[in-house]
Amino acid sequence: AVAIRLFDEPGTLDHALRILSDARLNVDYIYTCSGKAMDTQLVVLGVQSPSKAESLLKGSDVEVVDFHA
């Protein structure tokens, strides 16, 4: 899985998903988390190739969050 932080604005999730879709990476599941005072969303994307997804997203200025211990 890959965790990303997105601004809570229309189109930001679509942008991230298009990056993965254009690279022909499937997303198996999506979890989101937010709070009332937050202007960002934490999004966890279940993908079969997390390292490839991280590289693509980072290269497109999407903030990837390190959640591994």
mmCIF file of N, CA and C in Angstrom:
data_model
loop_
_atom_site.group_PDB
_atom_site.id
_atom_site.type_symbol
_atom_site.label_atom_id
_atom_site.label_comp_id
_atom_site.label_asym_id
_atom_site.label_seq_id
_atom_site.Cartn_x
_atom_site.Cartn_y
_atom_site.Cartn_z
ATOM 1 N N ALA A 1 0.843 -1.190 0.000
ATOM 2 C CA ALA A 1 0.000 0.000 0.000
ATOM 3 C C ALA A 1 0.883 1.246 0.000
ATOM 4 N N VAL A 2 0.322 2.328 -0.507
ATOM 5 C CA VAL A 2 0.995 3.617 -0.573
ATOM 6 C C VAL A 2 0.090 4.647 0.086
ATOM 7 N N ALA A 3 0.650 5.465 0.964
ATOM 8 C CA ALA A 3 -0.116 6.538 1.604
ATOM 9 C C ALA A 3 0.300 7.869 0.991
ATOM 10 N N ILE A 4 -0.701 8.693 0.673
ATOM 11 C CA ILE A 4 -0.423 10.014 0.121
ATOM 12 C C ILE A 4 -1.253 11.052 0.876
ATOM 13 N N ARG A 5 -0.770 12.280 0.857
ATOM 14 C CA ARG A 5 -1.505 13.383 1.479
ATOM 15 C C ARG A 5 -1.950 14.318 0.352
ATOM 16 N N LEU A 6 -3.257 14.576 0.312
ATOM 17 C CA LEU A 6 -3.836 15.417 -0.728
ATOM 18 C C LEU A 6 -4.569 16.590 -0.099
ATOM 19 N N PHE A 7 -4.522 17.743 -0.757
ATOM 20 C CA PHE A 7 -5.348 18.861 -0.313
ATOM 21 C C PHE A 7 -6.809 18.506 -0.531
ATOM 22 N N ASP A 8 -7.659 18.955 0.365
ATOM 23 C CA ASP A 8 -9.088 18.677 0.293
ATOM 24 C C ASP A 8 -9.728 19.623 -0.718
ATOM 25 N N GLU A 9 -9.445 19.358 -1.998
ATOM 26 C CA GLU A 9 -9.942 20.174 -3.101
ATOM 27 C C GLU A 9 -10.417 19.250 -4.218
ATOM 28 N N PRO A 10 -11.402 19.681 -4.988
ATOM 29 C CA PRO A 10 -11.867 18.867 -6.109
ATOM 30 C C PRO A 10 -10.736 18.558 -7.090
ATOM 31 N N GLY A 11 -10.668 17.309 -7.510
ATOM 32 C CA GLY A 11 -9.715 16.908 -8.540
ATOM 33 C C GLY A 11 -8.392 16.366 -8.053
ATOM 34 N N THR A 12 -8.074 16.520 -6.767
ATOM 35 C CA THR A 12 -6.754 16.075 -6.313
ATOM 36 C C THR A 12 -6.630 14.548 -6.312
ATOM 37 N N LEU A 13 -7.673 13.849 -5.897
ATOM 38 C CA LEU A 13 -7.634 12.383 -5.925
ATOM 39 C C LEU A 13 -7.618 11.896 -7.371
ATOM 40 N N ASP A 14 -8.420 12.521 -8.212
ATOM 41 C CA ASP A 14 -8.453 12.154 -9.621
ATOM 42 C C ASP A 14 -7.062 12.289 -10.238
ATOM 43 N N HIS A 15 -6.356 13.365 -9.910
ATOM 44 C CA HIS A 15 -5.009 13.584 -10.431
ATOM 45 C C HIS A 15 -4.079 12.420 -10.055
ATOM 46 N N ALA A 16 -4.101 12.035 -8.790
ATOM 47 C CA ALA A 16 -3.241 10.942 -8.325
ATOM 48 C C ALA A 16 -3.620 9.618 -8.993
ATOM 49 N N LEU A 17 -4.913 9.364 -9.116
ATOM 50 C CA LEU A 17 -5.352 8.110 -9.719
ATOM 51 C C LEU A 17 -5.026 8.055 -11.211
ATOM 52 N N ARG A 18 -5.085 9.191 -11.890
ATOM 53 C CA ARG A 18 -4.740 9.220 -13.321
ATOM 54 C C ARG A 18 -3.262 8.907 -13.544
ATOM 55 N N ILE A 19 -2.423 9.359 -12.639
ATOM 56 C CA ILE A 19 -0.988 9.046 -12.739
ATOM 57 C C ILE A 19 -0.790 7.534 -12.729
ATOM 58 N N LEU A 20 -1.466 6.873 -11.813
ATOM 59 C CA LEU A 20 -1.345 5.414 -11.706
ATOM 60 C C LEU A 20 -2.009 4.720 -12.890
ATOM 61 N N SER A 21 -3.163 5.226 -13.305
ATOM 62 C CA SER A 21 -3.878 4.630 -14.437
ATOM 63 C C SER A 21 -3.071 4.742 -15.725
ATOM 64 N N ASP A 22 -2.460 5.905 -15.947
ATOM 65 C CA ASP A 22 -1.655 6.095 -17.151
ATOM 66 C C ASP A 22 -0.469 5.133 -17.196
ATOM 67 N N ALA A 23 -0.001 4.715 -16.026
ATOM 68 C CA ALA A 23 1.101 3.749 -15.941
ATOM 69 C C ALA A 23 0.582 2.314 -15.889
ATOM 70 N N ARG A 24 -0.733 2.170 -16.034
ATOM 71 C CA ARG A 24 -1.403 0.859 -16.041
ATOM 72 C C ARG A 24 -1.255 0.118 -14.714
ATOM 73 N N LEU A 25 -1.264 0.870 -13.611
ATOM 74 C CA LEU A 25 -1.248 0.272 -12.276
ATOM 75 C C LEU A 25 -2.682 0.245 -11.746
ATOM 76 N N ASN A 26 -3.119 -0.918 -11.322
ATOM 77 C CA ASN A 26 -4.467 -1.048 -10.753
ATOM 78 C C ASN A 26 -4.468 -0.655 -9.284
ATOM 79 N N VAL A 27 -5.549 -0.048 -8.852
ATOM 80 C CA VAL A 27 -5.767 0.264 -7.439
ATOM 81 C C VAL A 27 -6.806 -0.724 -6.928
ATOM 82 N N ASP A 28 -6.431 -1.527 -5.941
ATOM 83 C CA ASP A 28 -7.325 -2.548 -5.411
ATOM 84 C C ASP A 28 -8.267 -2.001 -4.344
ATOM 85 N N TYR A 29 -7.804 -1.016 -3.578
ATOM 86 C CA TYR A 29 -8.656 -0.406 -2.556
ATOM 87 C C TYR A 29 -8.143 0.985 -2.217
ATOM 88 N N ILE A 30 -9.035 1.789 -1.649
ATOM 89 C CA ILE A 30 -8.701 3.147 -1.217
ATOM 90 C C ILE A 30 -9.317 3.370 0.157
ATOM 91 N N TYR A 31 -8.511 3.856 1.089
ATOM 92 C CA TYR A 31 -9.000 4.299 2.401
ATOM 93 C C TYR A 31 -8.642 5.774 2.541
ATOM 94 N N THR A 32 -9.537 6.557 3.123
ATOM 95 C CA THR A 32 -9.247 7.967 3.367
ATOM 96 C C THR A 32 -9.473 8.296 4.832
ATOM 97 N N CYS A 33 -8.783 9.330 5.283
ATOM 98 C CA CYS A 33 -8.904 9.768 6.670
ATOM 99 C C CYS A 33 -8.768 11.281 6.697
ATOM 100 N N SER A 34 -9.644 11.937 7.443
ATOM 101 C CA SER A 34 -9.552 13.396 7.569
ATOM 102 C C SER A 34 -10.142 13.806 8.908
ATOM 103 N N GLY A 35 -9.957 15.061 9.230
ATOM 104 C CA GLY A 35 -10.533 15.629 10.436
ATOM 105 C C GLY A 35 -11.167 16.968 10.107
ATOM 106 N N LYS A 36 -11.984 17.487 10.981
ATOM 107 C CA LYS A 36 -12.675 18.748 10.722
ATOM 108 C C LYS A 36 -11.720 19.908 10.464
ATOM 109 N N ALA A 37 -10.661 19.994 11.231
ATOM 110 C CA ALA A 37 -9.748 21.135 11.140
ATOM 111 C C ALA A 37 -8.666 20.945 10.082
ATOM 112 N N MET A 38 -8.671 19.827 9.403
ATOM 113 C CA MET A 38 -7.606 19.544 8.437
ATOM 114 C C MET A 38 -8.004 20.018 7.047
ATOM 115 N N ASP A 39 -7.056 20.556 6.304
ATOM 116 C CA ASP A 39 -7.314 20.920 4.918
ATOM 117 C C ASP A 39 -6.706 19.904 3.959
ATOM 118 N N THR A 40 -6.270 18.779 4.518
ATOM 119 C CA THR A 40 -5.720 17.703 3.694
ATOM 120 C C THR A 40 -6.402 16.385 4.048
ATOM 121 N N GLN A 41 -6.256 15.445 3.149
ATOM 122 C CA GLN A 41 -6.769 14.089 3.338
ATOM 123 C C GLN A 41 -5.589 13.125 3.304
ATOM 124 N N LEU A 42 -5.601 12.147 4.175
ATOM 125 C CA LEU A 42 -4.638 11.059 4.097
ATOM 126 C C LEU A 42 -5.338 9.949 3.320
ATOM 127 N N VAL A 43 -4.712 9.491 2.257
ATOM 128 C CA VAL A 43 -5.310 8.488 1.378
ATOM 129 C C VAL A 43 -4.360 7.300 1.285
ATOM 130 N N VAL A 44 -4.871 6.117 1.553
ATOM 131 C CA VAL A 44 -4.093 4.881 1.424
ATOM 132 C C VAL A 44 -4.593 4.154 0.186
ATOM 133 N N LEU A 45 -3.679 3.903 -0.728
ATOM 134 C CA LEU A 45 -4.005 3.227 -1.985
ATOM 135 C C LEU A 45 -3.399 1.830 -1.983
ATOM 136 N N GLY A 46 -4.229 0.839 -2.134
ATOM 137 C CA GLY A 46 -3.742 -0.537 -2.239
ATOM 138 C C GLY A 46 -3.382 -0.843 -3.678
ATOM 139 N N VAL A 47 -2.095 -0.991 -3.937
ATOM 140 C CA VAL A 47 -1.603 -1.278 -5.286
ATOM 141 C C VAL A 47 -0.695 -2.495 -5.249
ATOM 142 N N GLN A 48 -0.546 -3.145 -6.394
ATOM 143 C CA GLN A 48 0.277 -4.359 -6.440
ATOM 144 C C GLN A 48 1.769 -4.058 -6.480
ATOM 145 N N SER A 49 2.115 -2.852 -6.886
ATOM 146 C CA SER A 49 3.532 -2.479 -6.963
ATOM 147 C C SER A 49 3.741 -1.142 -6.242
ATOM 148 N N PRO A 50 3.797 -1.178 -4.902
ATOM 149 C CA PRO A 50 3.915 0.062 -4.138
ATOM 150 C C PRO A 50 5.148 0.895 -4.489
ATOM 151 N N SER A 51 6.287 0.267 -4.727
ATOM 152 C CA SER A 51 7.497 1.047 -5.023
ATOM 153 C C SER A 51 7.361 1.794 -6.345
ATOM 154 N N LYS A 52 6.767 1.170 -7.328
ATOM 155 C CA LYS A 52 6.549 1.831 -8.618
ATOM 156 C C LYS A 52 5.542 2.975 -8.453
ATOM 157 N N ALA A 53 4.467 2.730 -7.708
ATOM 158 C CA ALA A 53 3.461 3.759 -7.474
ATOM 159 C C ALA A 53 4.072 4.952 -6.741
ATOM 160 N N GLU A 54 4.877 4.692 -5.706
ATOM 161 C CA GLU A 54 5.532 5.776 -4.963
ATOM 162 C C GLU A 54 6.408 6.617 -5.883
ATOM 163 N N SER A 55 7.177 5.964 -6.712
ATOM 164 C CA SER A 55 8.072 6.668 -7.620
ATOM 165 C C SER A 55 7.289 7.549 -8.596
ATOM 166 N N LEU A 56 6.232 7.013 -9.166
ATOM 167 C CA LEU A 56 5.413 7.775 -10.110
ATOM 168 C C LEU A 56 4.757 8.978 -9.438
ATOM 169 N N LEU A 57 4.213 8.760 -8.254
ATOM 170 C CA LEU A 57 3.513 9.834 -7.545
ATOM 171 C C LEU A 57 4.476 10.931 -7.102
ATOM 172 N N LYS A 58 5.624 10.524 -6.552
ATOM 173 C CA LYS A 58 6.624 11.517 -6.139
ATOM 174 C C LYS A 58 7.104 12.331 -7.332
ATOM 175 N N GLY A 59 7.266 11.681 -8.466
ATOM 176 C CA GLY A 59 7.714 12.361 -9.675
ATOM 177 C C GLY A 59 6.693 13.335 -10.233
ATOM 178 N N SER A 60 5.455 13.229 -9.759
ATOM 179 C CA SER A 60 4.385 14.135 -10.204
ATOM 180 C C SER A 60 3.967 15.084 -9.092
ATOM 181 N N ASP A 61 4.852 15.285 -8.117
ATOM 182 C CA ASP A 61 4.614 16.216 -7.008
ATOM 183 C C ASP A 61 3.428 15.863 -6.139
ATOM 184 N N VAL A 62 3.138 14.569 -5.990
ATOM 185 C CA VAL A 62 2.152 14.109 -5.024
ATOM 186 C C VAL A 62 2.915 13.733 -3.761
ATOM 187 N N GLU A 63 2.467 14.236 -2.609
ATOM 188 C CA GLU A 63 3.177 13.965 -1.356
ATOM 189 C C GLU A 63 2.930 12.536 -0.877
ATOM 190 N N VAL A 64 3.976 11.732 -0.886
ATOM 191 C CA VAL A 64 3.903 10.353 -0.405
ATOM 192 C C VAL A 64 4.290 10.365 1.063
ATOM 193 N N VAL A 65 3.488 9.702 1.890
ATOM 194 C CA VAL A 65 3.700 9.670 3.335
ATOM 195 C C VAL A 65 4.308 8.333 3.722
ATOM 196 N N ASP A 66 5.419 8.372 4.444
ATOM 197 C CA ASP A 66 6.058 7.130 4.913
ATOM 198 C C ASP A 66 5.340 6.668 6.182
ATOM 199 N N PHE A 67 4.651 5.539 6.084
ATOM 200 C CA PHE A 67 3.930 5.029 7.250
ATOM 201 C C PHE A 67 4.475 3.686 7.727
ATOM 202 N N HIS A 68 5.593 3.247 7.168
ATOM 203 C CA HIS A 68 6.197 1.985 7.590
ATOM 204 C C HIS A 68 7.061 2.213 8.814
ATOM 205 N N ALA A 69 7.004 1.256 9.733
ATOM 206 C CA ALA A 69 7.801 1.372 10.970
ATOM 207 C C ALA A 69 9.229 0.951 10.720
#
